[in-house]
XYZ file of C-alpha atoms in Angstrom:
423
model
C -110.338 30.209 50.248
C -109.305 31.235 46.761
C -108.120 34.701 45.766
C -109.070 36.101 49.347
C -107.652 39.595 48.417
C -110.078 39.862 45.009
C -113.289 36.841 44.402
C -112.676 35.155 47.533
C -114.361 32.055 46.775
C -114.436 29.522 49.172
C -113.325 25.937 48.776
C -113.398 23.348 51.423
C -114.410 23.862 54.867
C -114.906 21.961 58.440
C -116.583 21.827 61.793
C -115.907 20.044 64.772
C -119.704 19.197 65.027
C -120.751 20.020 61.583
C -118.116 17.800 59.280
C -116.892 18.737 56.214
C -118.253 20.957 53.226
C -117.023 21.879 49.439
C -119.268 24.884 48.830
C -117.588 25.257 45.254
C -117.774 22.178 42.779
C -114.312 21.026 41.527
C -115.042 17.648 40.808
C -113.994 16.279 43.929
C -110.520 17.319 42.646
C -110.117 19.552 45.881
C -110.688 18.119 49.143
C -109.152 18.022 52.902
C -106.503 15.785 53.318
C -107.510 14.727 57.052
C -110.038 16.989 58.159
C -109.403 17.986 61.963
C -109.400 21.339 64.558
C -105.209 20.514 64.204
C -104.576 19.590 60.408
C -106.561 21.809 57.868
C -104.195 20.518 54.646
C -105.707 20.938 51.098
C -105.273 18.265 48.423
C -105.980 19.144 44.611
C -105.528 16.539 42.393
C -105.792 16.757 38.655
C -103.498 19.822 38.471
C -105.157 22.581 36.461
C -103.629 25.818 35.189
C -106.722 27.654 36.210
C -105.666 26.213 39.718
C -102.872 29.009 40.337
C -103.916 32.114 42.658
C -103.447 33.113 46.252
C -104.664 30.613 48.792
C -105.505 31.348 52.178
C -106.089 29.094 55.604
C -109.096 30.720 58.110
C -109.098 29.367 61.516
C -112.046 30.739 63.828
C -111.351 30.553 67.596
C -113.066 31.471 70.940
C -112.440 34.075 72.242
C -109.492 35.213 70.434
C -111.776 35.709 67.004
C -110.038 34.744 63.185
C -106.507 33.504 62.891
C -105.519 33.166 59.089
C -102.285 32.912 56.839
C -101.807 32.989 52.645
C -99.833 30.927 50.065
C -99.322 31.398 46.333
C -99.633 28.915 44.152
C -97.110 29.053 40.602
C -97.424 26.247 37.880
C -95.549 25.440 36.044
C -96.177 23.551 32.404
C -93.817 22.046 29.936
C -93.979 23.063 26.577
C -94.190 20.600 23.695
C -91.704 21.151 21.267
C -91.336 20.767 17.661
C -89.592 21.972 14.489
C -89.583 21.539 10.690
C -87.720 22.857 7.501
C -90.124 25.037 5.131
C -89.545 23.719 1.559
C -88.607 26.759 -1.042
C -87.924 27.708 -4.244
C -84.126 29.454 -4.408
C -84.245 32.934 -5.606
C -82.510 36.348 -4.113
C -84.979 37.045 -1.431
C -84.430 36.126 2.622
C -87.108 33.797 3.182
C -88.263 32.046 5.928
C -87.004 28.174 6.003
C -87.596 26.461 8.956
C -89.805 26.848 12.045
C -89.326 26.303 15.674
C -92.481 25.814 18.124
C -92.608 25.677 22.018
C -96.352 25.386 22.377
C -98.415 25.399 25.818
C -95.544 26.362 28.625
C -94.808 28.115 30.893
C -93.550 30.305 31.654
C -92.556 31.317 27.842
C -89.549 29.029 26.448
C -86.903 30.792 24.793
C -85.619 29.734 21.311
C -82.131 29.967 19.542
C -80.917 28.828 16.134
C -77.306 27.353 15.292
C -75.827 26.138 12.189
C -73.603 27.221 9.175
C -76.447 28.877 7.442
C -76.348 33.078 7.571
C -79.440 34.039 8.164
C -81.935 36.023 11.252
C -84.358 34.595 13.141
C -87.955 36.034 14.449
C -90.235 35.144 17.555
C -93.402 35.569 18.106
C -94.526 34.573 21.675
C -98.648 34.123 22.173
C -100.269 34.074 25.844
C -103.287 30.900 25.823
C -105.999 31.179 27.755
C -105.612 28.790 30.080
C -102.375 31.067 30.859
C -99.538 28.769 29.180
C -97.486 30.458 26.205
C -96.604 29.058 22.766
C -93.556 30.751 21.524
C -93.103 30.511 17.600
C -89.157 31.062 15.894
C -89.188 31.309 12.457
C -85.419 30.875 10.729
C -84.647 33.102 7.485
C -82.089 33.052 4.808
C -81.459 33.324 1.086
C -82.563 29.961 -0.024
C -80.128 28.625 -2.579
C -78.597 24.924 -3.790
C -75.743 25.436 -1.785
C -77.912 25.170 1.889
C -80.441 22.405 0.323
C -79.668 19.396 2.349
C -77.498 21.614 5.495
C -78.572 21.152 8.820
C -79.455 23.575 11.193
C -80.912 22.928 14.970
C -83.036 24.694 17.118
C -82.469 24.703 20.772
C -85.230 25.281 23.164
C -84.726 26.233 26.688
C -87.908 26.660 29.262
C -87.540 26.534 33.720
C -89.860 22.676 33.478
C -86.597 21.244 31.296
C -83.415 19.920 32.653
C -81.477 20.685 29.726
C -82.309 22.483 26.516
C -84.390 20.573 23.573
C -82.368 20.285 20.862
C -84.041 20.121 17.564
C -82.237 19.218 14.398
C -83.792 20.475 11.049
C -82.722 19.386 7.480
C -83.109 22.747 5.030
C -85.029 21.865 1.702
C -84.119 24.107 -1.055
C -85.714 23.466 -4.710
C -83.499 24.531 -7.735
C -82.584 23.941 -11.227
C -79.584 21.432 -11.452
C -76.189 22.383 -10.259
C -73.875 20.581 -13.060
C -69.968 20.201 -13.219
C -68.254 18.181 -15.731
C -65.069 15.594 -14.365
C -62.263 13.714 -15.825
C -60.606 15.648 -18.380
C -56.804 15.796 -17.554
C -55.948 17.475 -20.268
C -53.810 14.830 -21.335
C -56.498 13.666 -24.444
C -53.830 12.591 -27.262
C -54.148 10.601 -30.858
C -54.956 6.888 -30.493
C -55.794 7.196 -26.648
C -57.988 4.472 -25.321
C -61.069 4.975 -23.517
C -60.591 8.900 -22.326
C -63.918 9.785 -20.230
C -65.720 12.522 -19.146
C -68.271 12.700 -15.998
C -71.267 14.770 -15.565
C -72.186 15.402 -12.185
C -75.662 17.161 -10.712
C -76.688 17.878 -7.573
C -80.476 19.118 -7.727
C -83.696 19.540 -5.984
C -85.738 17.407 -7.054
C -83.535 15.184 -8.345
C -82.504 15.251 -11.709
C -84.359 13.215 -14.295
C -82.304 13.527 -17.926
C -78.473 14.186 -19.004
C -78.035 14.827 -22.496
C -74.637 15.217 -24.202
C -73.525 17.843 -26.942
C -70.297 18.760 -28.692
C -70.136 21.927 -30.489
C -74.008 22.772 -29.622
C -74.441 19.191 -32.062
C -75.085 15.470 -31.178
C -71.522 13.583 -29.737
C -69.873 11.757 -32.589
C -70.325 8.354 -33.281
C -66.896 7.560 -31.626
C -68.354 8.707 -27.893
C -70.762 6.647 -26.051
C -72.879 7.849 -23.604
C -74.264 5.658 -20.568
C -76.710 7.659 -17.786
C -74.053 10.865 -17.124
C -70.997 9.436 -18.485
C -69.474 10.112 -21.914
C -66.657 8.014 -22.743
C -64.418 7.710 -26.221
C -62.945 4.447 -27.118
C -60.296 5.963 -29.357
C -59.546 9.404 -29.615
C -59.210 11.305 -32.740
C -59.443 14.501 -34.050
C -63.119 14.340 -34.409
C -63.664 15.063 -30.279
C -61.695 17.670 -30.728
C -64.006 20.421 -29.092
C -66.504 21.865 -26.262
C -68.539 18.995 -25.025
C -71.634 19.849 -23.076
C -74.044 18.580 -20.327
C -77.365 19.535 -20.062
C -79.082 18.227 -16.838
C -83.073 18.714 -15.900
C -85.206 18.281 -13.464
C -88.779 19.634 -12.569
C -87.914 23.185 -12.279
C -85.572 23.363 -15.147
C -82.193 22.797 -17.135
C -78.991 23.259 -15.614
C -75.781 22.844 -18.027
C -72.047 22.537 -17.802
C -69.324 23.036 -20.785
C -65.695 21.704 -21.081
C -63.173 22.202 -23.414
C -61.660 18.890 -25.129
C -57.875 19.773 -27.048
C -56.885 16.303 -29.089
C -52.965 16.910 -29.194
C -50.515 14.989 -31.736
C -48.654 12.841 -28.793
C -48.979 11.347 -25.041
C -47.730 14.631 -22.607
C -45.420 13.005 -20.280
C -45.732 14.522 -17.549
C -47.861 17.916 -16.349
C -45.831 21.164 -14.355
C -47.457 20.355 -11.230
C -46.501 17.109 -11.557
C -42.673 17.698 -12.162
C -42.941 19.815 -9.568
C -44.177 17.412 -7.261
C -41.621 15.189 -8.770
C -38.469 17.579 -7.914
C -39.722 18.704 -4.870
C -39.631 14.874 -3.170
C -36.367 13.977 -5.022
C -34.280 16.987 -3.951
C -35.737 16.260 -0.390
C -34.986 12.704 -0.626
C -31.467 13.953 -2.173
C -31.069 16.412 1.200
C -31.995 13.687 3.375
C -28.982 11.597 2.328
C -26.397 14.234 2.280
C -27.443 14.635 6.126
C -26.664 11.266 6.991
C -23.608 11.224 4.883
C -22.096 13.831 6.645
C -23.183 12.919 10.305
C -21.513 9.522 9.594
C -18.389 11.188 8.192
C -18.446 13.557 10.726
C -19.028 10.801 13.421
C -16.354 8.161 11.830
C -13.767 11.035 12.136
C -14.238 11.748 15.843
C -14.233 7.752 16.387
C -10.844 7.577 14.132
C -9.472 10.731 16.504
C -10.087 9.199 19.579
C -8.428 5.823 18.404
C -5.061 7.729 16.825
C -4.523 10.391 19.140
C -1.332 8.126 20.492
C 1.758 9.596 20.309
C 4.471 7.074 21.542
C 7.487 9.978 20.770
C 5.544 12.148 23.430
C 4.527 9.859 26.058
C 8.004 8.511 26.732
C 9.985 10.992 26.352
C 7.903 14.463 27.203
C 6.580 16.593 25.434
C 9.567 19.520 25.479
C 7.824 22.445 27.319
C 7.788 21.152 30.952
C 4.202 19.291 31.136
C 4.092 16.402 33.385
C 3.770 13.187 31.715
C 2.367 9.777 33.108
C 4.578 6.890 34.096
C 4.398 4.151 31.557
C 5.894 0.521 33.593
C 6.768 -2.506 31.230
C 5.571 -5.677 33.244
C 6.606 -9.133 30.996
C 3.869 -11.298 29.534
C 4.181 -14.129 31.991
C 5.310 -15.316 35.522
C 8.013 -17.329 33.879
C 9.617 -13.771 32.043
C 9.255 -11.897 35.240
C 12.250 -9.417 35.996
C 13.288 -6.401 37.327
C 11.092 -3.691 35.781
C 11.824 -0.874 33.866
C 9.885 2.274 34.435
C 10.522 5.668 32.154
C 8.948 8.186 34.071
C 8.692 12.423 33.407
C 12.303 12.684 33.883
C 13.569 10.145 31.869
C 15.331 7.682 34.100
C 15.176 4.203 34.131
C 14.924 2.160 37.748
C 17.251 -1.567 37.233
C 20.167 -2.761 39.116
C 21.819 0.183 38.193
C 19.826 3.128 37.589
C 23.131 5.621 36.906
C 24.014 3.861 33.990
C 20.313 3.772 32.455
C 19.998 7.571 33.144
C 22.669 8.490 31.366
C 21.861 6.109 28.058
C 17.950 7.341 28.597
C 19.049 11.105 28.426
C 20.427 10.944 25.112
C 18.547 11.849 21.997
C 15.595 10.079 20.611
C 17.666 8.209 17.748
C 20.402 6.644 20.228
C 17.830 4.804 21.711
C 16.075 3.720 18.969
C 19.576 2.617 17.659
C 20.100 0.640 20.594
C 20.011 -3.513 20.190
C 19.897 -6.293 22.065
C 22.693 -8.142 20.494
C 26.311 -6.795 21.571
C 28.058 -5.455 18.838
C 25.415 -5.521 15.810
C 25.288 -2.785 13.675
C 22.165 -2.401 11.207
C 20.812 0.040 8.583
C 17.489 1.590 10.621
C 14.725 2.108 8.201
C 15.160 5.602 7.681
C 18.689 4.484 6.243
C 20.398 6.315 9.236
C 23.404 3.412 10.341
C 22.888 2.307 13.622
C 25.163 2.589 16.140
C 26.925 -0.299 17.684
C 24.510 -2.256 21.172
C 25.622 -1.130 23.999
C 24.066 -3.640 27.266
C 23.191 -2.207 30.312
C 25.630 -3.017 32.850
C 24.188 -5.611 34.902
C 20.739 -6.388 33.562
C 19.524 -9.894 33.032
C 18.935 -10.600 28.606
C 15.059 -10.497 29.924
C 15.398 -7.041 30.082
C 17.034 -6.318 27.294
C 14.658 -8.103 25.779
C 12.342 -5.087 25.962
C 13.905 -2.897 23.930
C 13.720 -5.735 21.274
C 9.739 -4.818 21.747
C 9.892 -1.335 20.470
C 9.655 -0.728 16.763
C 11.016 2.913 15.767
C 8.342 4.809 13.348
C 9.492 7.000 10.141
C 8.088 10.418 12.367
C 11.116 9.791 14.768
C 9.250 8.193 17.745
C 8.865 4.579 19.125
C 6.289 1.779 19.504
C 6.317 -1.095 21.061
C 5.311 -3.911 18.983
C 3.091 -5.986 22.183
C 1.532 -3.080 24.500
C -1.452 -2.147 23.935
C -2.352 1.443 23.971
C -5.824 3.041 25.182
């Protein structure tokens, strides 16, 4: 049965002896699925909204009377969806330009508007009679040339969809032409070759004539005008003036104006330009005193490093106590191999006879850079300072005399030797 609580009208039923019966004609839309005292299951095919109500199952049984239970049935429809862009005049007034439909759902969609047109929407939501819903959005704003052309989209959103329907509109806007006039760069000197000016229009419906003035007159016979362009093979005094565009279309005349100023000479170069100009040389300018001075910087730490020497100090001390490192001549080869001669923090020498070396080693600086290998030589050092006569150490082989032939005495006081190699 159908509606059991309220009309109670019955649908489909069955006897163990007396079959099957449909008291109320559907069409043969409603029928038992496998009649039986065990399976009473109801098919309806052909889904109809009018279907939807409160269904209930009636067993009768001996001798325990009625047995019955109760569904509800909820359908569901999905809407068809659609929307368009109302075509208006522009003017002052908020206006309605597009619409938005959900038609024939339910339940009732809901509708929402997005774009980057400021404006307010309305719904108006209608209940069918076959109980579906048609929802209708209409989308208003101040219609003007400046939304012709912009897209907007209306999303729909309803329980029957698995995602919101997006619908995309196109605004159409109807005006008198929008006109701006291009290519004067205020650079229009004597004797110039083809200067040019541009009229542009952006209208709805399009634009059907340009027509050119100067001074509220017809152009001068030294401009030529092609379709929107106006161009002046050589320019003299005589475009010296306002130059105007006058652009229609079916709803009217739209019109632009530019000033022309003919000067004597070519300007060289505009203030924005110099600008421009300055601004990437001093930057340019900056750039390279940067990496002059990191590579000056970077060559005088490299030149420290390599300089920072000082013979004078490292072989005889440095005067207030610090420890030095031991410096050990070794000769060049196996052949010149001898006894070696190490200088060491307190200035002795180790030989054959390391008394004798001490005390020569703890004289000052310029007795041993006077000192010579050949006995009895007595030279000019190049400070001019004579040199005092070569006195060998006792009992060391000419090999290691030899080494003091090596070191080269510098004009600060200190001493070099001409074959180490210093790190």
């Amino acid at each position: 049965m159908k509606d059991p609580a309220s009309a109670k009208i019955n649908l489909a039923v069955y006897n163990p002896d007396l079959g099957t019966n449909y008291p109320t004609d559907t069409g043969g839309r409603i029928h038992f699925r496998q009649p039986s005292d065990r399976d009473a299951t109801l098919v309806i095919e052909r889904l109809e909204m009018a279907d939807e109500g409160m269904y209930s199952c009636e067993f009768a049984t001996y001798p325990d009377g009625n047995q019955e239970a109760a569904t509800n049935l909820t359908i569901l429809a999905k809407p068809t969806n659609d929307g368009t862009a109302i075509v208006v005049k522009a003017g002052p007034a908020e206006v309605p330009v597009a619409v938005c439909n959900s038609a024939n759902g339910k339940p009732a969609a809901s509708i929402s508007w997005s774009g980057n047109v400021e404006g307010n929407a309305s719904y108006v939501t209608t209940k069918n009679s076959d109980g579906t819903f048609t929802v209708k959005s209409e989308y208003k704003a101040v219609p003007s040339g400046e939304i012709d052309g912009v897209q907007i989209t209306c999303s729909v959103n309803q329980q029957t969809l698995k995602q919101p329907a997006a619908i995309p509109i196109t605004l159409s806007v109807q005006y008198v032409p929008i006109v701006i006039i291009e290519g004067y760069d205020d650079n229009w000197y004597l004797g110039r070759d083809h200067a040019s000016l541009t009229c542009s229009a952006k209208a709805n419906p399009s634009a059907k004539s340009y027509t050119w003035l100067m001074n509220g007159e017809a152009v001068p016979s030294s401009a030529h005008v092609v379709g929107h362009q106006l161009t002046v093979n050589k320019v003299t005094y005589a475009v010296n003036g306002t130059f105007t565009c006058q652009v229609t279309n079916s709803l009217g005349e739209g019109r632009a104006k530019m000033d022309v100023l003919v000067r004597e000479q070519e300007v060289a170069q505009s203030s924005n330009a110099r600008a421009i100009a300055g601004g990437v040389i001093g930057g340019i300018l900056a750039l390279l005193l940067i990496i002059f001075l990191v590579g000056f910087f970077l060559h005088k730490q490299q030149s420290g490093a390599a300089g920072s020497y000082d013979p004078k100090r490292r072989v005889f001390g440095t005067g207030n106590g610090a420890p030095q490192p031991d410096y050990t001549y070794r000769p060049d080869s196996d052949s010149e191999k001898g006894p070696s001669v190490t200088v060491t923090p307190s200035t002795t020498v180790e030989g054959h006879h390391s008394g004798e070396a001490e005390n020569l080693l703890t004289s000052e600086p310029h007795d041993y850079e006077n000192y010579k290998s050949r006995e009895g030589d007595e030279e000019e050092g190049e400070s001019g300072i004579p040199r005092g006569p070569v006195v060998p150490l006792p009992g060391l082989h000419r090999d290691e005399v030899q080494m003091e032939d090596d070191m080269e005495s510098q004009r600060d006081g200190s001493i070099i030797s001409k074959r180490a190699v210093y790190v």
